[in-house]
Amino acid sequence: MNISRRSILKTLGLSSLALTSAQVFGEISPVGDTPFPDGDDPLFWKKIRDQFPLTKDTVFFNPGTVGAMPRVVVDKMVEHLRYISEHVADWAYKDDNKEEFISGYNNLMSIRTKVANLINATASEIAMTDNVTNSMSYIANGITLQPGEEILTTDQEHSGGKGGWLVKEKRYGAVFKTVAVPKPAHSPVEVYDIIVKALTQRTKVLMLSHMITGSGAILPIKEICAEAHKRGIFTVIDGAQTIGQIKVDVQDLGCDTYVGCFHKWIGAPPGTGFMYVKASRMKDIWTTVASGRWDNHEDEGFRFTQRGTGNFPVLKGLEAALDFHNEIGPEKVYARIKFLGERLRTGLRKNNKVKIFSPTDEAMCAGITVYNIEGLTGTKIQDAYWEKARMRPRSQGDQFGVRHCTHIFNSPEEIDRALVVVNELAG
Ligand SMILES: Cc1ncc(COP(=O)(O)O)c(C=O)c1O
């Protein structure tokens, strides 16, 4: 992707400082049409790190729970909050779709279009929600299942991904079934075979994480969905951990629905999510949170987006986060995340007291690494990281150690320092 230097500087808030590109990028400053610095250029990534207000004496390794916001995101939110507080009297309620005082009535076309572009969908297939739990609940509650019809998923789904389906089971007599997936997984073929063998004639819904939260395993969604569709099964993909971390192309994946959030890997404010439903499957999903458009199918995404008064400043922050991601370049972001994750895993593999639960096949990994150190628990490792190095990965309990995420605000030096901590703890 060809990104103009001016647009990057604009989003990063650097152009307003009236710095020349040489001042901003120093030695690596491109001249004329020289391409933007490579993904592994340390000076470029240092400039990116500087865009995050994240305190400099701490190292954040937990965007798998909630991400770090770049400064532009915070500024946009605060600016819009101030705007609505000062100008709410100006609002004449003439055209809800153009007003930005409250969300939940506005069709949010600008943001939905950006989200659609990110995942290769159309805006009418996108609804804005607060998070993955909401999106998944809208789908589980909105789809009609008869008693005895089965929902199949893995044994490693997040409670926010499976909760809506458990309600479906208890309330409507649908059957919630799980199939065990190895941890660590060894290959896409292994996972494919396990899941496809568990499909039965009663399976009506297949719900899978695109990336497993507790291991970082990227599942072979495209191949599994192709097989599920041959059997007439409705496919629902949980993308809580993928959006902003790896490329997501819903056309290529071929899934019926895909749900995700922006508060983990895109750097958007907490409380920002979406739901994608393929146009041809939209009518299969009843509205759950219903307002005036609950049965209006002109713009299906709007039907679900219209959910009553919501927080527009948060959406302004989301839009800024999407712009930030796009202007750096999604491919560059994904490559950097993977580069850092692989550096961590390579270092961990050198220590035989470390057990890694992320896939043994690097092709199934990106920025999430889950590991334990012989004789320790997740809490012990998490606490030791903080005490020794002010580093913040997240405990995964007694058995699975810690989940250690790498993102664009991290550096190779931080990974290397983390490996020193691990080697010390392993003795
Ligand atoms: C795979 C998965 N699904 C669902 C969720 C819930 O996401 P949210 O908090 O956005 O509802 C998470 C959160 O970590 C997750 O990892």
CSV table of C-alpha atoms and ligand atoms in Angstrom, one decimal:
chain,number,residue,atom,x,y,z
A,1,MET,CA,0.0,0.0,0.0
A,2,ASN,CA,1.3,3.4,-0.9
A,3,ILE,CA,0.9,5.8,2.0
A,4,SER,CA,1.7,9.4,1.6
A,5,ARG,CA,4.1,10.8,4.2
A,6,ARG,CA,1.9,13.8,4.6
A,7,SER,CA,-1.2,11.8,5.5
A,8,ILE,CA,0.8,9.8,8.1
A,9,LEU,CA,2.2,13.0,9.6
A,10,LYS,CA,-1.3,14.5,9.7
A,11,THR,CA,-2.8,11.6,11.6
A,12,LEU,CA,0.1,11.3,13.9
A,13,GLY,CA,-0.3,14.9,14.7
A,14,LEU,CA,3.2,15.7,13.6
A,15,SER,CA,2.4,18.0,10.7
A,16,SER,CA,0.9,20.5,13.0
A,17,LEU,CA,4.3,20.8,14.7
A,18,ALA,CA,5.6,22.2,11.4
A,19,LEU,CA,8.5,19.8,11.5
A,20,THR,CA,10.2,19.0,8.2
A,21,SER,CA,10.2,15.3,7.3
A,22,ALA,CA,13.9,15.3,7.9
A,23,GLN,CA,13.4,16.4,11.5
A,24,VAL,CA,10.7,13.9,12.0
A,25,PHE,CA,12.4,10.9,10.4
A,26,GLY,CA,16.0,12.0,10.7
A,27,GLU,CA,18.4,9.8,8.8
A,28,ILE,CA,15.6,7.7,7.4
A,29,SER,CA,13.7,10.6,6.0
A,30,PRO,CA,12.5,9.7,2.5
A,31,VAL,CA,12.9,12.2,-0.2
A,32,GLY,CA,10.5,12.7,-3.0
A,33,ASP,CA,8.9,9.3,-3.9
A,34,THR,CA,11.2,7.2,-1.8
A,35,PRO,CA,9.1,4.6,-0.2
A,36,PHE,CA,8.1,4.8,3.5
A,37,PRO,CA,10.6,3.1,5.8
A,38,ASP,CA,10.4,-0.7,6.1
A,39,GLY,CA,8.4,-2.4,8.8
A,40,ASP,CA,11.5,-3.3,10.7
A,41,ASP,CA,13.0,0.1,10.7
A,42,PRO,CA,13.7,0.9,14.4
A,43,LEU,CA,13.5,4.7,14.0
A,44,PHE,CA,10.2,4.5,12.3
A,45,TRP,CA,8.8,2.3,15.1
A,46,LYS,CA,10.2,4.6,17.7
A,47,LYS,CA,8.2,7.4,16.2
A,48,ILE,CA,5.1,5.3,16.3
A,49,ARG,CA,5.8,4.4,20.0
A,50,ASP,CA,6.0,8.1,20.7
A,51,GLN,CA,2.4,8.5,19.5
A,52,PHE,CA,1.2,6.5,22.5
A,53,PRO,CA,0.7,8.3,25.9
A,54,LEU,CA,1.5,4.9,27.6
A,55,THR,CA,4.0,5.7,30.3
A,56,LYS,CA,7.6,5.2,29.3
A,57,ASP,CA,8.7,3.3,32.4
A,58,THR,CA,6.2,0.5,31.8
A,59,VAL,CA,6.0,-2.2,29.1
A,60,PHE,CA,2.5,-3.2,28.0
A,61,PHE,CA,2.1,-6.8,26.8
A,62,ASN,CA,-1.7,-7.2,27.2
A,63,PRO,CA,-3.7,-5.7,24.3
A,64,GLY,CA,-5.4,-9.1,24.1
A,65,THR,CA,-7.5,-7.8,27.0
A,66,VAL,CA,-7.6,-4.1,26.2
A,67,GLY,CA,-5.3,-2.1,24.0
A,68,ALA,CA,-3.3,1.1,24.4
A,69,MET,CA,-4.8,4.1,22.6
A,70,PRO,CA,-2.6,6.4,20.5
A,71,ARG,CA,-2.8,10.1,21.5
A,72,VAL,CA,-4.9,11.1,18.5
A,73,VAL,CA,-7.6,8.8,19.7
A,74,VAL,CA,-7.7,10.3,23.1
A,75,ASP,CA,-7.6,13.9,21.7
A,76,LYS,CA,-10.4,13.2,19.3
A,77,MET,CA,-12.6,11.9,22.0
A,78,VAL,CA,-11.9,14.7,24.4
A,79,GLU,CA,-12.4,17.3,21.6
A,80,HIS,CA,-15.8,15.8,20.7
A,81,LEU,CA,-16.9,15.5,24.3
A,82,ARG,CA,-16.1,19.2,24.7
A,83,TYR,CA,-17.9,20.0,21.4
A,84,ILE,CA,-21.2,18.2,22.5
A,85,SER,CA,-21.1,19.8,25.9
A,86,GLU,CA,-20.7,23.3,24.5
A,87,HIS,CA,-23.0,23.0,21.4
A,88,VAL,CA,-25.8,20.7,22.3
A,89,ALA,CA,-28.2,23.7,22.1
A,90,ASP,CA,-27.2,24.1,18.4
A,91,TRP,CA,-28.7,20.7,17.6
A,92,ALA,CA,-32.0,21.2,15.7
A,93,TYR,CA,-32.8,17.5,15.3
A,94,LYS,CA,-33.4,18.0,11.6
A,95,ASP,CA,-31.3,15.2,10.2
A,96,ASP,CA,-30.3,12.5,12.6
A,97,ASN,CA,-28.0,10.9,10.1
A,98,LYS,CA,-25.8,13.9,10.0
A,99,GLU,CA,-25.8,14.9,13.6
A,100,GLU,CA,-23.1,13.7,16.0
A,101,PHE,CA,-24.5,14.5,19.4
A,102,ILE,CA,-25.6,11.0,20.3
A,103,SER,CA,-25.0,7.7,18.6
A,104,GLY,CA,-27.6,5.0,18.4
A,105,TYR,CA,-29.9,6.9,16.0
A,106,ASN,CA,-27.3,8.0,13.4
A,107,ASN,CA,-26.5,5.4,10.7
A,108,LEU,CA,-22.8,5.9,11.3
A,109,MET,CA,-22.1,5.4,7.6
A,110,SER,CA,-18.6,6.9,7.7
A,111,ILE,CA,-17.4,4.6,10.4
A,112,ARG,CA,-19.2,1.6,9.0
A,113,THR,CA,-17.6,2.2,5.6
A,114,LYS,CA,-14.2,2.2,7.2
A,115,VAL,CA,-14.9,-1.0,9.1
A,116,ALA,CA,-16.3,-2.6,5.9
A,117,ASN,CA,-13.1,-1.6,4.0
A,118,LEU,CA,-10.9,-3.1,6.7
A,119,ILE,CA,-12.6,-6.6,6.4
A,120,ASN,CA,-13.6,-6.5,2.7
A,121,ALA,CA,-17.4,-6.2,3.3
A,122,THR,CA,-20.0,-3.6,2.4
A,123,ALA,CA,-21.2,-1.0,4.9
A,124,SER,CA,-24.8,-2.4,4.9
A,125,GLU,CA,-23.4,-5.7,6.1
A,126,ILE,CA,-21.8,-3.9,9.1
A,127,ALA,CA,-23.5,-3.0,12.4
A,128,MET,CA,-21.7,-1.1,15.1
A,129,THR,CA,-21.9,-2.6,18.6
A,130,ASP,CA,-20.1,-2.1,21.9
A,131,ASN,CA,-18.1,-5.3,22.0
A,132,VAL,CA,-17.9,-8.9,20.9
A,133,THR,CA,-20.1,-10.1,23.6
A,134,ASN,CA,-22.9,-7.8,22.4
A,135,SER,CA,-22.4,-8.8,18.7
A,136,MET,CA,-22.3,-12.5,19.5
A,137,SER,CA,-25.4,-12.2,21.7
A,138,TYR,CA,-27.3,-10.4,18.8
A,139,ILE,CA,-26.5,-13.3,16.5
A,140,ALA,CA,-27.2,-16.1,19.0
A,141,ASN,CA,-30.5,-14.5,20.2
A,142,GLY,CA,-31.5,-13.4,16.7
A,143,ILE,CA,-31.2,-16.7,14.9
A,144,THR,CA,-34.0,-19.3,15.0
A,145,LEU,CA,-33.1,-22.8,16.2
A,146,GLN,CA,-35.4,-25.7,17.0
A,147,PRO,CA,-35.0,-27.9,20.0
A,148,GLY,CA,-32.3,-30.6,19.4
A,149,GLU,CA,-30.5,-28.5,16.7
A,150,GLU,CA,-26.8,-28.2,17.5
A,151,ILE,CA,-24.3,-25.5,17.9
A,152,LEU,CA,-20.8,-26.8,17.6
A,153,THR,CA,-17.7,-24.9,18.9
A,154,THR,CA,-14.3,-25.7,20.5
A,155,ASP,CA,-13.4,-26.3,24.1
A,156,GLN,CA,-11.4,-23.0,24.1
A,157,GLU,CA,-14.0,-20.3,23.5
A,158,HIS,CA,-14.2,-17.1,25.5
A,159,SER,CA,-17.2,-16.7,27.8
A,160,GLY,CA,-18.3,-13.7,25.7
A,161,GLY,CA,-18.2,-15.8,22.6
A,162,LYS,CA,-20.2,-18.7,23.9
A,163,GLY,CA,-22.5,-17.1,26.5
A,164,GLY,CA,-25.2,-16.2,24.0
A,165,TRP,CA,-25.3,-19.8,22.7
A,166,LEU,CA,-25.6,-21.2,26.2
A,167,VAL,CA,-28.7,-19.0,26.7
A,168,LYS,CA,-30.0,-20.5,23.4
A,169,GLU,CA,-29.5,-24.0,24.8
A,170,LYS,CA,-31.2,-23.4,28.1
A,171,ARG,CA,-34.0,-21.3,26.8
A,172,TYR,CA,-34.9,-23.0,23.5
A,173,GLY,CA,-33.5,-26.5,23.8
A,174,ALA,CA,-30.8,-26.2,21.2
A,175,VAL,CA,-27.8,-28.3,22.0
A,176,PHE,CA,-24.4,-26.7,22.7
A,177,LYS,CA,-21.5,-29.0,21.8
A,178,THR,CA,-17.8,-28.5,22.1
A,179,VAL,CA,-14.9,-30.4,20.5
A,180,ALA,CA,-11.4,-30.4,22.1
A,181,VAL,CA,-8.7,-28.8,20.1
A,182,PRO,CA,-5.0,-29.5,21.1
A,183,LYS,CA,-3.1,-26.8,23.0
A,184,PRO,CA,-0.6,-26.4,21.5
A,185,ALA,CA,-2.1,-27.0,18.1
A,186,HIS,CA,0.3,-28.5,15.6
A,187,SER,CA,-1.1,-27.8,12.1
A,188,PRO,CA,-4.1,-26.3,10.4
A,189,VAL,CA,-4.9,-29.8,9.0
A,190,GLU,CA,-5.0,-31.3,12.5
A,191,VAL,CA,-7.5,-28.6,13.6
A,192,TYR,CA,-9.6,-28.9,10.4
A,193,ASP,CA,-9.9,-32.7,10.7
A,194,ILE,CA,-11.0,-32.5,14.4
A,195,ILE,CA,-13.6,-29.9,13.8
A,196,VAL,CA,-15.0,-31.3,10.6
A,197,LYS,CA,-15.3,-34.8,12.1
A,198,ALA,CA,-17.4,-33.4,14.9
A,199,LEU,CA,-20.0,-32.0,12.5
A,200,THR,CA,-23.2,-34.0,12.5
A,201,GLN,CA,-26.5,-33.9,10.6
A,202,ARG,CA,-28.0,-31.9,13.5
A,203,THR,CA,-25.3,-29.2,13.4
A,204,LYS,CA,-26.9,-26.0,12.4
A,205,VAL,CA,-24.4,-23.5,13.7
A,206,LEU,CA,-20.6,-23.6,13.8
A,207,MET,CA,-19.1,-21.0,16.0
A,208,LEU,CA,-15.3,-20.6,16.1
A,209,SER,CA,-12.7,-18.1,17.2
A,210,HIS,CA,-10.6,-17.0,14.3
A,211,MET,CA,-7.8,-16.8,16.8
A,212,ILE,CA,-8.1,-18.7,20.1
A,213,THR,CA,-7.8,-16.3,23.0
A,214,GLY,CA,-5.9,-18.6,25.3
A,215,SER,CA,-3.2,-19.8,22.9
A,216,GLY,CA,-3.2,-17.3,19.9
A,217,ALA,CA,-3.8,-20.2,17.5
A,218,ILE,CA,-5.1,-19.0,14.1
A,219,LEU,CA,-7.7,-21.6,13.0
A,220,PRO,CA,-8.1,-22.6,9.3
A,221,ILE,CA,-11.4,-20.8,9.1
A,222,LYS,CA,-11.7,-20.6,5.3
A,223,GLU,CA,-11.3,-24.3,4.8
A,224,ILE,CA,-13.6,-25.2,7.7
A,225,CYS,CA,-16.3,-22.7,6.5
A,226,ALA,CA,-16.2,-24.1,3.0
A,227,GLU,CA,-16.9,-27.6,4.4
A,228,ALA,CA,-19.6,-26.4,6.8
A,229,HIS,CA,-21.4,-24.6,3.9
A,230,LYS,CA,-21.5,-27.7,1.8
A,231,ARG,CA,-23.5,-29.2,4.7
A,232,GLY,CA,-25.8,-26.1,5.0
A,233,ILE,CA,-24.3,-25.0,8.4
A,234,PHE,CA,-24.4,-21.4,9.5
A,235,THR,CA,-20.9,-20.1,10.3
A,236,VAL,CA,-20.2,-17.6,13.0
A,237,ILE,CA,-16.6,-16.4,13.6
A,238,ASP,CA,-15.4,-14.7,16.8
A,239,GLY,CA,-12.7,-12.1,15.7
A,240,ALA,CA,-12.1,-10.5,19.1
A,241,GLN,CA,-8.4,-11.2,18.9
A,242,THR,CA,-7.9,-10.7,15.1
A,243,ILE,CA,-9.0,-7.2,14.1
A,244,GLY,CA,-5.9,-5.1,14.0
A,245,GLN,CA,-3.6,-8.0,14.7
A,246,ILE,CA,-3.9,-10.1,11.5
A,247,LYS,CA,-5.6,-9.6,8.1
A,248,VAL,CA,-9.3,-10.3,8.0
A,249,ASP,CA,-11.1,-10.7,4.7
A,250,VAL,CA,-14.6,-12.0,5.2
A,251,GLN,CA,-15.1,-12.6,1.5
A,252,ASP,CA,-12.0,-14.8,1.4
A,253,LEU,CA,-13.0,-16.6,4.7
A,254,GLY,CA,-16.4,-17.2,3.3
A,255,CYS,CA,-18.1,-17.1,6.8
A,256,ASP,CA,-21.8,-16.0,7.2
A,257,THR,CA,-21.0,-13.7,10.2
A,258,TYR,CA,-17.9,-12.3,11.8
A,259,VAL,CA,-17.9,-10.3,15.1
A,260,GLY,CA,-15.0,-8.2,16.4
A,261,CYS,CA,-13.9,-5.3,18.5
A,262,PHE,CA,-11.5,-2.4,18.2
A,263,HIS,CA,-10.6,-1.9,21.8
A,264,LYS,CA,-7.9,-4.7,21.8
A,265,TRP,CA,-5.7,-4.5,18.7
A,266,ILE,CA,-6.8,-1.4,16.9
A,267,GLY,CA,-6.1,1.0,19.8
A,268,ALA,CA,-9.7,2.3,19.9
A,269,PRO,CA,-11.5,3.3,23.1
A,270,PRO,CA,-13.1,0.5,25.2
A,271,GLY,CA,-16.7,-0.2,24.2
A,272,THR,CA,-16.2,-0.4,20.4
A,273,GLY,CA,-17.2,-3.4,18.4
A,274,PHE,CA,-19.0,-4.6,15.2
A,275,MET,CA,-21.0,-7.4,13.8
A,276,TYR,CA,-20.7,-8.4,10.1
A,277,VAL,CA,-23.5,-10.5,8.6
A,278,LYS,CA,-23.3,-11.5,4.9
A,279,ALA,CA,-26.0,-9.6,3.0
A,280,SER,CA,-27.8,-12.8,2.0
A,281,ARG,CA,-28.0,-14.0,5.6
A,282,MET,CA,-29.1,-10.8,7.2
A,283,LYS,CA,-32.8,-11.7,7.2
A,284,ASP,CA,-32.0,-14.8,9.2
A,285,ILE,CA,-31.1,-12.7,12.2
A,286,TRP,CA,-33.9,-11.0,14.2
A,287,THR,CA,-33.2,-7.7,15.9
A,288,THR,CA,-32.4,-8.0,19.6
A,289,VAL,CA,-32.1,-4.4,20.8
A,290,ALA,CA,-35.0,-2.9,19.0
A,291,SER,CA,-35.8,0.7,18.1
A,292,GLY,CA,-37.7,2.3,15.2
A,293,ARG,CA,-35.8,0.4,12.5
A,294,TRP,CA,-36.1,-3.0,14.1
A,295,ASP,CA,-37.9,-4.4,11.0
A,296,ASN,CA,-36.6,-2.1,8.4
A,297,HIS,CA,-34.4,-4.0,5.9
A,298,GLU,CA,-33.3,-1.1,3.6
A,299,ASP,CA,-30.0,-0.8,5.4
A,300,GLU,CA,-29.6,-4.0,7.5
A,301,GLY,CA,-26.5,-2.8,9.3
A,302,PHE,CA,-28.4,0.3,10.5
A,303,ARG,CA,-31.2,-2.0,11.9
A,304,PHE,CA,-28.7,-3.3,14.4
A,305,THR,CA,-26.7,-0.1,14.8
A,306,GLN,CA,-29.8,1.8,16.0
A,307,ARG,CA,-29.7,0.8,19.7
A,308,GLY,CA,-30.8,4.0,21.6
A,309,THR,CA,-28.6,6.8,22.9
A,310,GLY,CA,-24.9,6.0,22.9
A,311,ASN,CA,-21.6,7.8,23.2
A,312,PHE,CA,-20.5,9.6,20.1
A,313,PRO,CA,-17.1,10.8,21.5
A,314,VAL,CA,-16.1,7.1,21.8
A,315,LEU,CA,-17.0,6.6,18.1
A,316,LYS,CA,-14.9,9.7,17.2
A,317,GLY,CA,-12.0,8.0,19.0
A,318,LEU,CA,-12.7,4.8,17.1
A,319,GLU,CA,-12.6,6.6,13.8
A,320,ALA,CA,-9.3,8.2,14.7
A,321,ALA,CA,-7.9,4.7,15.6
A,322,LEU,CA,-9.0,3.3,12.3
A,323,ASP,CA,-7.4,6.2,10.5
A,324,PHE,CA,-4.2,5.7,12.5
A,325,HIS,CA,-4.1,2.0,11.7
A,326,ASN,CA,-4.8,2.7,8.0
A,327,GLU,CA,-2.2,5.4,7.6
A,328,ILE,CA,0.6,3.3,9.1
A,329,GLY,CA,-0.6,0.6,6.8
A,330,PRO,CA,-2.4,-2.6,8.0
A,331,GLU,CA,0.1,-4.9,6.4
A,332,LYS,CA,2.9,-3.1,8.1
A,333,VAL,CA,1.2,-3.3,11.4
A,334,TYR,CA,0.5,-7.1,11.0
A,335,ALA,CA,4.1,-7.7,9.9
A,336,ARG,CA,5.5,-5.9,12.9
A,337,ILE,CA,3.2,-7.6,15.4
A,338,LYS,CA,4.2,-11.0,14.0
A,339,PHE,CA,7.9,-10.1,13.8
A,340,LEU,CA,7.9,-9.3,17.6
A,341,GLY,CA,5.8,-12.3,18.5
A,342,GLU,CA,8.1,-14.6,16.6
A,343,ARG,CA,11.2,-13.1,18.2
A,344,LEU,CA,9.6,-13.8,21.6
A,345,ARG,CA,8.7,-17.4,20.7
A,346,THR,CA,12.2,-18.0,19.2
A,347,GLY,CA,13.8,-16.9,22.5
A,348,LEU,CA,11.4,-18.9,24.6
A,349,ARG,CA,12.1,-22.1,22.7
A,350,LYS,CA,15.7,-21.9,23.6
A,351,ASN,CA,14.8,-22.5,27.3
A,352,ASN,CA,13.8,-26.1,28.0
A,353,LYS,CA,12.0,-25.1,31.2
A,354,VAL,CA,9.5,-23.1,29.2
A,355,LYS,CA,6.4,-24.8,27.9
A,356,ILE,CA,4.7,-23.0,25.0
A,357,PHE,CA,0.9,-23.4,24.4
A,358,SER,CA,0.8,-21.4,21.2
A,359,PRO,CA,0.9,-23.5,18.1
A,360,THR,CA,4.1,-25.3,17.2
A,361,ASP,CA,3.5,-24.2,13.5
A,362,GLU,CA,4.6,-20.5,13.2
A,363,ALA,CA,2.1,-20.1,10.3
A,364,MET,CA,-0.7,-20.4,13.0
A,365,CYS,CA,0.8,-17.7,15.2
A,366,ALA,CA,1.0,-13.9,15.3
A,367,GLY,CA,1.2,-11.6,18.3
A,368,ILE,CA,-0.1,-13.8,21.1
A,369,THR,CA,2.2,-16.2,22.9
A,370,VAL,CA,1.1,-18.3,25.8
A,371,TYR,CA,3.7,-20.1,28.0
A,372,ASN,CA,4.5,-21.3,31.4
A,373,ILE,CA,7.8,-21.8,33.3
A,374,GLU,CA,8.4,-25.1,35.0
A,375,GLY,CA,7.4,-24.9,38.7
A,376,LEU,CA,5.6,-21.5,38.4
A,377,THR,CA,2.0,-20.3,37.9
A,378,GLY,CA,0.6,-17.5,35.8
A,379,THR,CA,0.1,-15.2,38.7
A,380,LYS,CA,3.7,-15.8,39.9
A,381,ILE,CA,5.1,-15.0,36.5
A,382,GLN,CA,2.9,-12.0,36.0
A,383,ASP,CA,3.9,-10.6,39.4
A,384,ALA,CA,7.6,-11.3,38.8
A,385,TYR,CA,7.4,-9.5,35.4
A,386,TRP,CA,6.0,-6.4,37.2
A,387,GLU,CA,8.4,-6.4,40.1
A,388,LYS,CA,11.5,-7.1,38.1
A,389,ALA,CA,10.8,-5.1,34.9
A,390,ARG,CA,7.5,-3.2,35.1
A,391,MET,CA,6.2,-5.4,32.3
A,392,ARG,CA,2.6,-6.4,32.0
A,393,PRO,CA,1.6,-9.7,30.4
A,394,ARG,CA,-1.5,-11.4,31.7
A,395,SER,CA,-1.8,-14.5,33.9
A,396,GLN,CA,-3.6,-17.5,32.4
A,397,GLY,CA,-3.9,-19.4,35.7
A,398,ASP,CA,-1.9,-22.2,37.2
A,399,GLN,CA,-1.5,-24.4,34.2
A,400,PHE,CA,-1.0,-22.1,31.2
A,401,GLY,CA,1.3,-19.5,32.7
A,402,VAL,CA,0.9,-16.1,30.9
A,403,ARG,CA,-0.5,-14.7,27.7
A,404,HIS,CA,2.2,-12.3,26.3
A,405,CYS,CA,1.0,-10.1,23.4
A,406,THR,CA,3.3,-8.0,21.2
A,407,HIS,CA,2.1,-4.9,19.4
A,408,ILE,CA,3.4,-1.9,17.4
A,409,PHE,CA,4.2,0.1,20.6
A,410,ASN,CA,6.6,-2.7,21.7
A,411,SER,CA,10.2,-3.0,20.6
A,412,PRO,CA,12.7,-5.9,20.0
A,413,GLU,CA,14.6,-4.6,23.0
A,414,GLU,CA,11.5,-5.1,25.2
A,415,ILE,CA,11.2,-8.6,24.0
A,416,ASP,CA,14.8,-9.3,24.7
A,417,ARG,CA,14.5,-7.9,28.2
A,418,ALA,CA,11.4,-10.0,28.8
A,419,LEU,CA,13.4,-13.1,27.8
A,420,VAL,CA,16.1,-12.2,30.4
A,421,VAL,CA,13.3,-12.1,33.0
A,422,VAL,CA,12.0,-15.5,31.8
A,423,ASN,CA,15.5,-17.0,31.9
A,424,GLU,CA,16.1,-15.7,35.4
A,425,LEU,CA,12.7,-17.1,36.6
A,426,ALA,CA,13.5,-20.4,35.0
A,427,GLY,CA,16.8,-20.5,37.0
B,1,LIG,C1,-12.1,-14.8,21.7
B,1,LIG,C2,-12.8,-13.7,22.5
B,1,LIG,N1,-14.1,-13.6,22.3
B,1,LIG,C3,-14.8,-12.7,23.0
B,1,LIG,C4,-14.2,-11.8,23.9
B,1,LIG,C5,-15.1,-10.8,24.6
B,1,LIG,O1,-14.8,-9.6,24.0
B,1,LIG,P1,-15.5,-8.2,24.5
B,1,LIG,O2,-15.0,-7.9,25.8
B,1,LIG,O3,-15.2,-7.3,23.4
B,1,LIG,O4,-17.0,-8.5,24.5
B,1,LIG,C6,-12.8,-11.9,24.1
B,1,LIG,C7,-12.2,-11.0,25.0
B,1,LIG,O5,-11.0,-11.2,25.4
B,1,LIG,C8,-12.1,-12.9,23.4
B,1,LIG,O6,-10.8,-13.0,23.5
